[in-house]
């Protein structure tokens, strides 16, 4: 099929590359000409394991093209995926749909034949209705259908999540559009009955309900971990004990620094904004947002206790600073709150980050190192911030010459027992 992805970011680029991998002819469009030029030269705009190779292979086979000419790309395509950003206002929690509606108006000018307009961007429920209203005009009302097809791609695992989906959700009342999309996704769902045809509004709400539930699950185990710390219980045992119940499920029960990233913080707030607009109380989601927002304060208090409230002149090393492993994304990463606070209290920060130096941390008393050893040298406190594999088998005695140093393991990569005999004080989450 001939597909146009409008927006070549985390969602549009990965989805477009995967659709081309399935044999479709795909044009990834972006308003950012530099990004498109770079993509034509094989330079990636995002860090996503496996993406460079996937793009190289399909671009070489001419199944995957890049363009900044939206009109031409839309005219030459049968299925148009809208994958542009929908930033959430941090105060009102409302999603900003200006980029979506701008694209829709551009598409409207290029409906030269029947097209399926598929919204993959995370949008408030009823946005599909609004898109339909914009597109309808006297001479084109049978030339399109508007569909909601939410994405469930985790950064760092996006290609895997796309090619091996737990489910594909297609929201539309049009049999024609549904058949076209079912055909498009057939290679991914033929072995599993994981294709769900819902109403358009249901598909829009499924995205928010899924992310808010996952955010709640993480927040739940994080709060349980706070109780575990008081009772000398290892929260990892609780995660195992409850996660083995199929009704609960073992995934997303790893206690940590709280959720960050481009989705959970945004989508939970957007869902609350939708609920408020329709005068419905979502008290659980509200408390999830409140609890997660206070997680960094809890972590700073833990660090205060670990350092016996002596921050001045202390050297603190962060291993990893992104919101999670497998990505270069700093959005809502705990480090963006922890590091400025520790600097303010008089500490000096070293950090090593597998995806390289971060402009967000270009501050006084913050030093980037391109290797773990130098970053940890003579450090008073080592904070393991993300769960990269290269942090899982560290030889701490070699890493640090300080006679007594401490580790705050925000991802529980290590067992406390390992440090019993060593001159290292280990602190975990929920332990
Ligand atoms: C999420 C959803 O998983 C995905 O379906 C949606 O399309 C986009 O948002 P993403 O934000 O990329 O994906 O990462 P994810 O792996 O879900 O982690 C989200 C946050 O939760 C991260 O900060 C991560 O560190 C944290 N997390 C995740 C935990 O603290 N514990 C866990 O067990 C899992």
mmCIF file of N, CA, C and O in Angstrom, residues 37-136:
data_model
loop_
_atom_site.group_PDB
_atom_site.id
_atom_site.type_symbol
_atom_site.label_atom_id
_atom_site.label_comp_id
_atom_site.label_asym_id
_atom_site.label_seq_id
_atom_site.Cartn_x
_atom_site.Cartn_y
_atom_site.Cartn_z
ATOM 1 N N UNK A 37 16.598 16.124 5.132
ATOM 2 C CA UNK A 37 17.891 16.007 4.422
ATOM 3 C C UNK A 37 18.796 15.011 5.141
ATOM 4 O O UNK A 37 19.412 14.152 4.527
ATOM 5 N N UNK A 38 18.845 15.118 6.459
ATOM 6 C CA UNK A 38 19.687 14.179 7.233
ATOM 7 C C UNK A 38 19.214 12.741 7.045
ATOM 8 O O UNK A 38 20.020 11.829 6.852
ATOM 9 N N UNK A 39 17.910 12.537 7.081
ATOM 10 C CA UNK A 39 17.377 11.169 6.924
ATOM 11 C C UNK A 39 17.760 10.605 5.559
ATOM 12 O O UNK A 39 18.110 9.434 5.433
ATOM 13 N N UNK A 40 17.741 11.454 4.545
ATOM 14 C CA UNK A 40 18.138 10.984 3.198
ATOM 15 C C UNK A 40 19.601 10.559 3.191
ATOM 16 O O UNK A 40 20.022 9.716 2.404
ATOM 17 N N UNK A 41 20.380 11.167 4.137
ATOM 18 C CA UNK A 41 21.816 10.820 4.203
ATOM 19 C C UNK A 41 22.091 9.782 5.291
ATOM 20 O O UNK A 41 23.229 9.534 5.656
ATOM 21 N N UNK A 42 21.020 9.223 5.843
ATOM 22 C CA UNK A 42 21.203 8.154 6.839
ATOM 23 C C UNK A 42 21.531 8.665 8.222
ATOM 24 O O UNK A 42 21.989 7.912 9.079
ATOM 25 N N UNK A 43 21.279 9.968 8.474
ATOM 26 C CA UNK A 43 21.543 10.515 9.818
ATOM 27 C C UNK A 43 20.229 10.526 10.601
ATOM 28 O O UNK A 43 19.243 11.132 10.164
ATOM 29 N N UNK A 44 20.221 9.821 11.748
ATOM 30 C CA UNK A 44 18.980 9.657 12.515
ATOM 31 C C UNK A 44 18.677 10.870 13.400
ATOM 32 O O UNK A 44 19.583 11.387 14.042
ATOM 33 N N UNK A 45 17.402 11.294 13.468
ATOM 34 C CA UNK A 45 17.041 12.410 14.362
ATOM 35 C C UNK A 45 16.791 11.964 15.795
ATOM 36 O O UNK A 45 16.705 12.764 16.700
ATOM 37 N N UNK A 46 16.645 10.630 15.966
ATOM 38 C CA UNK A 46 16.380 10.117 17.322
ATOM 39 C C UNK A 46 17.243 8.880 17.564
ATOM 40 O O UNK A 46 17.726 8.260 16.627
ATOM 41 N N UNK A 47 17.430 8.553 18.854
ATOM 42 C CA UNK A 47 18.166 7.339 19.223
ATOM 43 C C UNK A 47 17.130 6.235 19.428
ATOM 44 O O UNK A 47 16.281 6.346 20.306
ATOM 45 N N UNK A 48 17.104 5.266 18.584
ATOM 46 C CA UNK A 48 16.175 4.143 18.777
ATOM 47 C C UNK A 48 16.894 2.892 18.264
ATOM 48 O O UNK A 48 17.162 2.776 17.064
ATOM 49 N N UNK A 49 17.244 1.958 19.168
ATOM 50 C CA UNK A 49 17.993 0.766 18.762
ATOM 51 C C UNK A 49 17.383 0.070 17.535
ATOM 52 O O UNK A 49 16.176 -0.178 17.500
ATOM 53 N N UNK A 50 18.222 -0.147 16.511
ATOM 54 C CA UNK A 50 17.782 -0.894 15.319
ATOM 55 C C UNK A 50 17.174 -0.028 14.232
ATOM 56 O O UNK A 50 16.993 -0.475 13.093
ATOM 57 N N UNK A 51 16.883 1.240 14.547
ATOM 58 C CA UNK A 51 16.183 2.086 13.568
ATOM 59 C C UNK A 51 17.069 2.427 12.365
ATOM 60 O O UNK A 51 16.617 2.357 11.213
ATOM 61 N N UNK A 52 18.344 2.730 12.647
ATOM 62 C CA UNK A 52 19.245 3.161 11.550
ATOM 63 C C UNK A 52 19.332 2.071 10.486
ATOM 64 O O UNK A 52 19.171 2.318 9.296
ATOM 65 N N UNK A 53 19.509 0.853 10.931
ATOM 66 C CA UNK A 53 19.663 -0.286 10.017
ATOM 67 C C UNK A 53 18.355 -0.533 9.258
ATOM 68 O O UNK A 53 18.341 -0.754 8.048
ATOM 69 N N UNK A 54 17.229 -0.420 9.974
ATOM 70 C CA UNK A 54 15.907 -0.657 9.360
ATOM 71 C C UNK A 54 15.656 0.395 8.268
ATOM 72 O O UNK A 54 15.206 0.084 7.164
ATOM 73 N N UNK A 55 16.000 1.633 8.565
ATOM 74 C CA UNK A 55 15.798 2.714 7.597
ATOM 75 C C UNK A 55 16.745 2.553 6.408
ATOM 76 O O UNK A 55 16.345 2.642 5.248
ATOM 77 N N UNK A 56 18.008 2.221 6.719
ATOM 78 C CA UNK A 56 18.998 2.067 5.645
ATOM 79 C C UNK A 56 18.531 1.025 4.634
ATOM 80 O O UNK A 56 18.495 1.256 3.431
ATOM 81 N N UNK A 57 18.084 -0.137 5.164
ATOM 82 C CA UNK A 57 17.684 -1.266 4.304
ATOM 83 C C UNK A 57 16.493 -0.888 3.418
ATOM 84 O O UNK A 57 16.494 -1.100 2.206
ATOM 85 N N UNK A 58 15.496 -0.258 4.013
ATOM 86 C CA UNK A 58 14.269 0.019 3.247
ATOM 87 C C UNK A 58 14.414 1.238 2.344
ATOM 88 O O UNK A 58 13.818 1.294 1.274
ATOM 89 N N UNK A 59 15.257 2.189 2.786
ATOM 90 C CA UNK A 59 15.526 3.357 1.925
ATOM 91 C C UNK A 59 16.283 2.898 0.674
ATOM 92 O O UNK A 59 15.997 3.301 -0.444
ATOM 93 N N UNK A 60 17.199 1.960 0.887
ATOM 94 C CA UNK A 60 18.008 1.419 -0.242
ATOM 95 C C UNK A 60 17.093 0.700 -1.238
ATOM 96 O O UNK A 60 17.255 0.790 -2.446
ATOM 97 N N UNK A 61 16.087 -0.005 -0.696
ATOM 98 C CA UNK A 61 15.156 -0.741 -1.566
ATOM 99 C C UNK A 61 14.074 0.188 -2.152
ATOM 100 O O UNK A 61 13.127 -0.267 -2.766
ATOM 101 N N UNK A 62 14.221 1.482 -1.836
ATOM 102 C CA UNK A 62 13.281 2.504 -2.341
ATOM 103 C C UNK A 62 11.836 2.283 -1.885
ATOM 104 O O UNK A 62 10.887 2.776 -2.496
ATOM 105 N N UNK A 63 11.654 1.519 -0.806
ATOM 106 C CA UNK A 63 10.302 1.365 -0.231
ATOM 107 C C UNK A 63 10.036 2.502 0.739
ATOM 108 O O UNK A 63 8.896 2.777 1.084
ATOM 109 N N UNK A 64 11.118 3.128 1.209
ATOM 110 C CA UNK A 64 10.980 4.185 2.228
ATOM 111 C C UNK A 64 11.614 5.458 1.686
ATOM 112 O O UNK A 64 12.790 5.460 1.316
ATOM 113 N N UNK A 65 10.775 6.514 1.597
ATOM 114 C CA UNK A 65 11.294 7.781 1.088
ATOM 115 C C UNK A 65 11.067 8.877 2.131
ATOM 116 O O UNK A 65 10.264 8.704 3.056
ATOM 117 N N UNK A 66 11.757 10.000 1.951
ATOM 118 C CA UNK A 66 11.620 11.128 2.876
ATOM 119 C C UNK A 66 11.330 12.385 2.066
ATOM 120 O O UNK A 66 11.895 12.582 0.990
ATOM 121 N N UNK A 67 10.431 13.209 2.598
ATOM 122 C CA UNK A 67 10.091 14.426 1.846
ATOM 123 C C UNK A 67 9.601 15.515 2.791
ATOM 124 O O UNK A 67 9.067 15.225 3.855
ATOM 125 N N UNK A 68 9.809 16.767 2.375
ATOM 126 C CA UNK A 68 9.212 17.862 3.175
ATOM 127 C C UNK A 68 8.052 18.486 2.383
ATOM 128 O O UNK A 68 7.499 19.503 2.762
ATOM 129 N N UNK A 69 7.682 17.790 1.261
ATOM 130 C CA UNK A 69 6.567 18.286 0.445
ATOM 131 C C UNK A 69 5.297 17.511 0.795
ATOM 132 O O UNK A 69 5.042 16.413 0.290
ATOM 133 N N UNK A 70 4.492 18.088 1.713
ATOM 134 C CA UNK A 70 3.317 17.380 2.223
ATOM 135 C C UNK A 70 2.284 17.158 1.122
ATOM 136 O O UNK A 70 1.774 16.056 0.937
ATOM 137 N N UNK A 71 2.013 18.178 0.321
ATOM 138 C CA UNK A 71 0.945 18.076 -0.699
ATOM 139 C C UNK A 71 1.201 16.908 -1.639
ATOM 140 O O UNK A 71 0.362 16.014 -1.816
ATOM 141 N N UNK A 72 2.387 16.915 -2.204
ATOM 142 C CA UNK A 72 2.735 15.858 -3.182
ATOM 143 C C UNK A 72 2.671 14.480 -2.522
ATOM 144 O O UNK A 72 2.114 13.521 -3.057
ATOM 145 N N UNK A 73 3.195 14.396 -1.288
ATOM 146 C CA UNK A 73 3.225 13.096 -0.592
ATOM 147 C C UNK A 73 1.805 12.608 -0.313
ATOM 148 O O UNK A 73 1.501 11.432 -0.482
ATOM 149 N N UNK A 74 0.914 13.506 0.100
ATOM 150 C CA UNK A 74 -0.475 13.113 0.380
ATOM 151 C C UNK A 74 -1.167 12.672 -0.906
ATOM 152 O O UNK A 74 -1.804 11.628 -0.959
ATOM 153 N N UNK A 75 -0.962 13.434 -1.958
ATOM 154 C CA UNK A 75 -1.624 13.097 -3.235
ATOM 155 C C UNK A 75 -1.198 11.716 -3.734
ATOM 156 O O UNK A 75 -1.994 10.975 -4.284
ATOM 157 N N UNK A 76 0.048 11.350 -3.480
ATOM 158 C CA UNK A 76 0.552 10.066 -3.992
ATOM 159 C C UNK A 76 0.269 8.889 -3.065
ATOM 160 O O UNK A 76 0.755 7.787 -3.294
ATOM 161 N N UNK A 77 -0.466 9.139 -1.958
ATOM 162 C CA UNK A 77 -0.674 8.065 -0.970
ATOM 163 C C UNK A 77 -2.145 7.718 -0.798
ATOM 164 O O UNK A 77 -3.026 8.537 -1.075
ATOM 165 N N UNK A 78 -2.404 6.501 -0.310
ATOM 166 C CA UNK A 78 -3.787 6.037 -0.066
ATOM 167 C C UNK A 78 -4.136 6.121 1.422
ATOM 168 O O UNK A 78 -5.287 6.289 1.802
ATOM 169 N N UNK A 79 -3.095 5.945 2.262
ATOM 170 C CA UNK A 79 -3.329 5.997 3.710
ATOM 171 C C UNK A 79 -2.415 7.071 4.284
ATOM 172 O O UNK A 79 -1.201 7.054 4.051
ATOM 173 N N UNK A 80 -3.003 8.012 5.005
ATOM 174 C CA UNK A 80 -2.231 9.121 5.577
ATOM 175 C C UNK A 80 -2.246 8.984 7.104
ATOM 176 O O UNK A 80 -3.318 9.050 7.719
ATOM 177 N N UNK A 81 -1.072 8.790 7.705
ATOM 178 C CA UNK A 81 -0.987 8.708 9.173
ATOM 179 C C UNK A 81 -0.566 10.058 9.732
ATOM 180 O O UNK A 81 0.470 10.609 9.317
ATOM 181 N N UNK A 82 -1.355 10.567 10.658
ATOM 182 C CA UNK A 82 -0.986 11.826 11.340
ATOM 183 C C UNK A 82 -0.217 11.461 12.605
ATOM 184 O O UNK A 82 -0.732 10.777 13.491
ATOM 185 N N UNK A 83 1.078 11.871 12.631
ATOM 186 C CA UNK A 83 1.957 11.482 13.751
ATOM 187 C C UNK A 83 2.672 12.712 14.293
ATOM 188 O O UNK A 83 3.868 12.664 14.616
ATOM 189 N N UNK A 84 1.960 13.818 14.399
ATOM 190 C CA UNK A 84 2.614 15.038 14.898
ATOM 191 C C UNK A 84 2.378 15.183 16.399
ATOM 192 O O UNK A 84 1.505 14.522 16.969
ATOM 193 N N UNK A 85 3.159 16.059 17.016
ATOM 194 C CA UNK A 85 3.121 16.203 18.472
ATOM 195 C C UNK A 85 1.828 16.844 18.962
ATOM 196 O O UNK A 85 1.194 17.628 18.268
ATOM 197 N N UNK A 86 1.459 16.448 20.187
ATOM 198 C CA UNK A 86 0.283 17.064 20.836
ATOM 199 C C UNK A 86 0.701 17.459 22.250
ATOM 200 O O UNK A 86 0.296 16.847 23.237
ATOM 201 N N UNK A 87 1.549 18.507 22.368
ATOM 202 C CA UNK A 87 2.088 18.888 23.683
ATOM 203 C C UNK A 87 0.972 19.253 24.671
ATOM 204 O O UNK A 87 -0.061 19.758 24.265
ATOM 205 N N UNK A 88 1.212 18.895 25.947
ATOM 206 C CA UNK A 88 0.203 19.184 26.977
ATOM 207 C C UNK A 88 0.626 20.399 27.780
ATOM 208 O O UNK A 88 1.784 20.495 28.207
ATOM 209 N N UNK A 89 -0.312 21.312 27.987
ATOM 210 C CA UNK A 89 -0.053 22.487 28.808
ATOM 211 C C UNK A 89 0.113 22.020 30.263
ATOM 212 O O UNK A 89 -0.789 21.402 30.826
ATOM 213 N N UNK A 90 1.285 22.296 30.853
ATOM 214 C CA UNK A 90 1.584 21.752 32.189
ATOM 215 C C UNK A 90 0.639 22.306 33.251
ATOM 216 O O UNK A 90 0.413 21.692 34.284
ATOM 217 N N UNK A 91 0.030 23.480 32.964
ATOM 218 C CA UNK A 91 -0.871 24.062 33.973
ATOM 219 C C UNK A 91 -2.305 23.579 33.766
ATOM 220 O O UNK A 91 -2.945 23.047 34.652
ATOM 221 N N UNK A 92 -2.807 23.736 32.513
ATOM 222 C CA UNK A 92 -4.228 23.386 32.286
ATOM 223 C C UNK A 92 -4.383 21.907 31.942
ATOM 224 O O UNK A 92 -5.478 21.383 31.890
ATOM 225 N N UNK A 93 -3.251 21.248 31.655
ATOM 226 C CA UNK A 93 -3.254 19.823 31.272
ATOM 227 C C UNK A 93 -3.889 19.603 29.888
ATOM 228 O O UNK A 93 -4.068 18.494 29.458
ATOM 229 N N UNK A 94 -4.264 20.666 29.201
ATOM 230 C CA UNK A 94 -4.912 20.487 27.898
ATOM 231 C C UNK A 94 -3.897 20.150 26.816
ATOM 232 O O UNK A 94 -2.753 20.609 26.859
ATOM 233 N N UNK A 95 -4.324 19.301 25.856
ATOM 234 C CA UNK A 95 -3.435 18.967 24.723
ATOM 235 C C UNK A 95 -3.551 20.055 23.682
ATOM 236 O O UNK A 95 -4.648 20.475 23.331
ATOM 237 N N UNK A 96 -2.423 20.472 23.151
ATOM 238 C CA UNK A 96 -2.398 21.474 22.089
ATOM 239 C C UNK A 96 -2.487 20.763 20.743
ATOM 240 O O UNK A 96 -1.592 20.015 20.366
ATOM 241 N N UNK A 97 -3.592 20.984 20.031
ATOM 242 C CA UNK A 97 -3.836 20.254 18.772
ATOM 243 C C UNK A 97 -3.524 21.101 17.535
ATOM 244 O O UNK A 97 -3.895 20.733 16.406
ATOM 245 N N UNK A 98 -2.782 22.200 17.735
ATOM 246 C CA UNK A 98 -2.586 23.086 16.579
ATOM 247 C C UNK A 98 -1.828 22.399 15.448
ATOM 248 O O UNK A 98 -2.119 22.587 14.265
ATOM 249 N N UNK A 99 -0.864 21.540 15.808
ATOM 250 C CA UNK A 99 -0.089 20.856 14.764
ATOM 251 C C UNK A 99 -0.960 19.839 14.017
ATOM 252 O O UNK A 99 -0.870 19.675 12.810
ATOM 253 N N UNK A 100 -1.855 19.183 14.776
ATOM 254 C CA UNK A 100 -2.757 18.199 14.154
ATOM 255 C C UNK A 100 -3.683 18.901 13.156
ATOM 256 O O UNK A 100 -3.793 18.507 11.987
ATOM 257 N N UNK A 101 -4.294 19.978 13.611
ATOM 258 C CA UNK A 101 -5.273 20.658 12.749
ATOM 259 C C UNK A 101 -4.600 21.338 11.556
ATOM 260 O O UNK A 101 -5.159 21.403 10.458
ATOM 261 N N UNK A 102 -3.342 21.748 11.737
ATOM 262 C CA UNK A 102 -2.620 22.364 10.602
ATOM 263 C C UNK A 102 -2.442 21.302 9.503
ATOM 264 O O UNK A 102 -2.701 21.536 8.329
ATOM 265 N N UNK A 103 -2.039 20.109 9.942
ATOM 266 C CA UNK A 103 -1.834 19.007 8.981
ATOM 267 C C UNK A 103 -3.157 18.644 8.307
ATOM 268 O O UNK A 103 -3.229 18.445 7.089
ATOM 269 N N UNK A 104 -4.230 18.594 9.102
ATOM 270 C CA UNK A 104 -5.541 18.212 8.548
ATOM 271 C C UNK A 104 -5.969 19.195 7.464
ATOM 272 O O UNK A 104 -6.429 18.816 6.387
ATOM 273 N N UNK A 105 -5.755 20.462 7.723
ATOM 274 C CA UNK A 105 -6.118 21.474 6.708
ATOM 275 C C UNK A 105 -5.269 21.330 5.455
ATOM 276 O O UNK A 105 -5.752 21.505 4.333
ATOM 277 N N UNK A 106 -4.011 20.944 5.625
ATOM 278 C CA UNK A 106 -3.155 20.731 4.441
ATOM 279 C C UNK A 106 -3.618 19.494 3.671
ATOM 280 O O UNK A 106 -3.663 19.471 2.440
ATOM 281 N N UNK A 107 -4.016 18.456 4.416
ATOM 282 C CA UNK A 107 -4.498 17.222 3.762
ATOM 283 C C UNK A 107 -5.749 17.530 2.944
ATOM 284 O O UNK A 107 -5.912 17.091 1.797
ATOM 285 N N UNK A 108 -6.603 18.366 3.528
ATOM 286 C CA UNK A 108 -7.898 18.682 2.890
ATOM 287 C C UNK A 108 -7.696 19.216 1.466
ATOM 288 O O UNK A 108 -8.477 18.956 0.561
ATOM 289 N N UNK A 109 -6.582 19.940 1.276
ATOM 290 C CA UNK A 109 -6.331 20.539 -0.043
ATOM 291 C C UNK A 109 -5.831 19.503 -1.055
ATOM 292 O O UNK A 109 -5.641 19.804 -2.221
ATOM 293 N N UNK A 110 -5.574 18.286 -0.562
ATOM 294 C CA UNK A 110 -4.941 17.295 -1.457
ATOM 295 C C UNK A 110 -5.692 15.979 -1.518
ATOM 296 O O UNK A 110 -5.091 14.926 -1.724
ATOM 297 N N UNK A 111 -7.011 16.036 -1.335
ATOM 298 C CA UNK A 111 -7.817 14.806 -1.404
ATOM 299 C C UNK A 111 -8.180 14.541 -2.858
ATOM 300 O O UNK A 111 -9.326 14.662 -3.279
ATOM 301 N N UNK A 112 -7.162 14.150 -3.628
ATOM 302 C CA UNK A 112 -7.377 13.922 -5.072
ATOM 303 C C UNK A 112 -8.071 12.600 -5.365
ATOM 304 O O UNK A 112 -8.508 12.351 -6.470
ATOM 305 N N UNK A 113 -8.129 11.703 -4.361
ATOM 306 C CA UNK A 113 -8.861 10.422 -4.478
ATOM 307 C C UNK A 113 -9.155 9.946 -3.068
ATOM 308 O O UNK A 113 -8.692 10.553 -2.095
ATOM 309 N N UNK A 114 -9.898 8.817 -2.928
ATOM 310 C CA UNK A 114 -10.264 8.331 -1.593
ATOM 311 C C UNK A 114 -9.016 8.030 -0.783
ATOM 312 O O UNK A 114 -8.074 7.398 -1.278
ATOM 313 N N UNK A 115 -9.018 8.520 0.461
ATOM 314 C CA UNK A 115 -7.879 8.244 1.355
ATOM 315 C C UNK A 115 -8.403 7.919 2.745
ATOM 316 O O UNK A 115 -9.422 8.442 3.187
ATOM 317 N N UNK A 116 -7.626 7.070 3.431
ATOM 318 C CA UNK A 116 -7.906 6.817 4.847
ATOM 319 C C UNK A 116 -6.982 7.720 5.648
ATOM 320 O O UNK A 116 -5.756 7.647 5.507
ATOM 321 N N UNK A 117 -7.592 8.597 6.444
ATOM 322 C CA UNK A 117 -6.810 9.516 7.283
ATOM 323 C C UNK A 117 -6.749 8.892 8.680
ATOM 324 O O UNK A 117 -7.786 8.761 9.347
ATOM 325 N N UNK A 118 -5.542 8.482 9.085
ATOM 326 C CA UNK A 118 -5.401 7.723 10.338
ATOM 327 C C UNK A 118 -4.682 8.568 11.374
ATOM 328 O O UNK A 118 -3.546 9.002 11.143
ATOM 329 N N UNK A 119 -5.313 8.785 12.507
ATOM 330 C CA UNK A 119 -4.654 9.555 13.558
ATOM 331 C C UNK A 119 -3.906 8.625 14.495
ATOM 332 O O UNK A 119 -4.511 7.785 15.164
ATOM 333 N N UNK A 120 -2.556 8.784 14.509
ATOM 334 C CA UNK A 120 -1.732 7.976 15.403
ATOM 335 C C UNK A 120 -1.237 8.835 16.572
ATOM 336 O O UNK A 120 -0.744 8.344 17.555
ATOM 337 N N UNK A 121 -1.349 10.129 16.427
ATOM 338 C CA UNK A 121 -0.962 11.009 17.538
ATOM 339 C C UNK A 121 -1.918 10.783 18.694
ATOM 340 O O UNK A 121 -3.084 10.439 18.485
ATOM 341 N N UNK A 122 -1.423 10.960 19.892
ATOM 342 C CA UNK A 122 -2.277 10.805 21.076
ATOM 343 C C UNK A 122 -3.110 12.071 21.209
ATOM 344 O O UNK A 122 -2.555 13.159 21.395
ATOM 345 N N UNK A 123 -4.423 11.937 21.030
ATOM 346 C CA UNK A 123 -5.289 13.116 20.996
ATOM 347 C C UNK A 123 -6.491 12.940 21.924
ATOM 348 O O UNK A 123 -6.919 11.811 22.162
ATOM 349 N N UNK A 124 -7.022 14.055 22.436
ATOM 350 C CA UNK A 124 -8.205 13.960 23.310
ATOM 351 C C UNK A 124 -9.357 13.260 22.599
ATOM 352 O O UNK A 124 -9.484 13.365 21.362
ATOM 353 N N UNK A 125 -10.158 12.549 23.366
ATOM 354 C CA UNK A 125 -11.314 11.854 22.809
ATOM 355 C C UNK A 125 -12.212 12.888 22.120
ATOM 356 O O UNK A 125 -12.378 13.992 22.627
ATOM 357 N N UNK A 126 -12.714 12.528 20.961
ATOM 358 C CA UNK A 126 -13.572 13.310 20.035
ATOM 359 C C UNK A 126 -12.752 14.119 19.026
ATOM 360 O O UNK A 126 -13.315 14.790 18.175
ATOM 361 N N UNK A 127 -11.412 14.023 19.104
ATOM 362 C CA UNK A 127 -10.621 14.760 18.101
ATOM 363 C C UNK A 127 -10.927 14.265 16.690
ATOM 364 O O UNK A 127 -10.988 15.039 15.734
ATOM 365 N N UNK A 128 -11.144 12.962 16.558
ATOM 366 C CA UNK A 128 -11.474 12.384 15.241
ATOM 367 C C UNK A 128 -12.727 13.036 14.659
ATOM 368 O O UNK A 128 -12.801 13.332 13.458
ATOM 369 N N UNK A 129 -13.699 13.331 15.542
ATOM 370 C CA UNK A 129 -14.934 13.991 15.072
ATOM 371 C C UNK A 129 -14.592 15.378 14.526
ATOM 372 O O UNK A 129 -15.081 15.812 13.477
ATOM 373 N N UNK A 130 -13.672 16.057 15.245
ATOM 374 C CA UNK A 130 -13.300 17.421 14.827
ATOM 375 C C UNK A 130 -12.549 17.378 13.485
ATOM 376 O O UNK A 130 -12.757 18.203 12.601
ATOM 377 N N UNK A 131 -11.678 16.374 13.353
ATOM 378 C CA UNK A 131 -10.916 16.237 12.097
ATOM 379 C C UNK A 131 -11.885 16.017 10.936
ATOM 380 O O UNK A 131 -11.769 16.623 9.869
ATOM 381 N N UNK A 132 -12.887 15.175 11.185
ATOM 382 C CA UNK A 132 -13.891 14.883 10.147
ATOM 383 C C UNK A 132 -14.610 16.182 9.714
ATOM 384 O O UNK A 132 -14.754 16.463 8.518
ATOM 385 N N UNK A 133 -14.968 16.984 10.704
ATOM 386 C CA UNK A 133 -15.696 18.227 10.409
ATOM 387 C C UNK A 133 -14.829 19.166 9.544
ATOM 388 O O UNK A 133 -15.293 19.776 8.594
ATOM 389 N N UNK A 134 -13.532 19.189 9.844
ATOM 390 C CA UNK A 134 -12.636 20.069 9.064
ATOM 391 C C UNK A 134 -12.557 19.584 7.613
ATOM 392 O O UNK A 134 -12.601 20.369 6.671
ATOM 393 N N UNK A 135 -12.514 18.257 7.446
ATOM 394 C CA UNK A 135 -12.282 17.696 6.097
ATOM 395 C C UNK A 135 -13.523 17.745 5.212
ATOM 396 O O UNK A 135 -13.427 17.815 3.989
ATOM 397 N N UNK A 136 -14.703 17.710 5.875
ATOM 398 C CA UNK A 136 -15.918 17.649 5.052
ATOM 399 C C UNK A 136 -16.095 18.958 4.283
ATOM 400 O O UNK A 136 -15.935 20.036 4.815
#
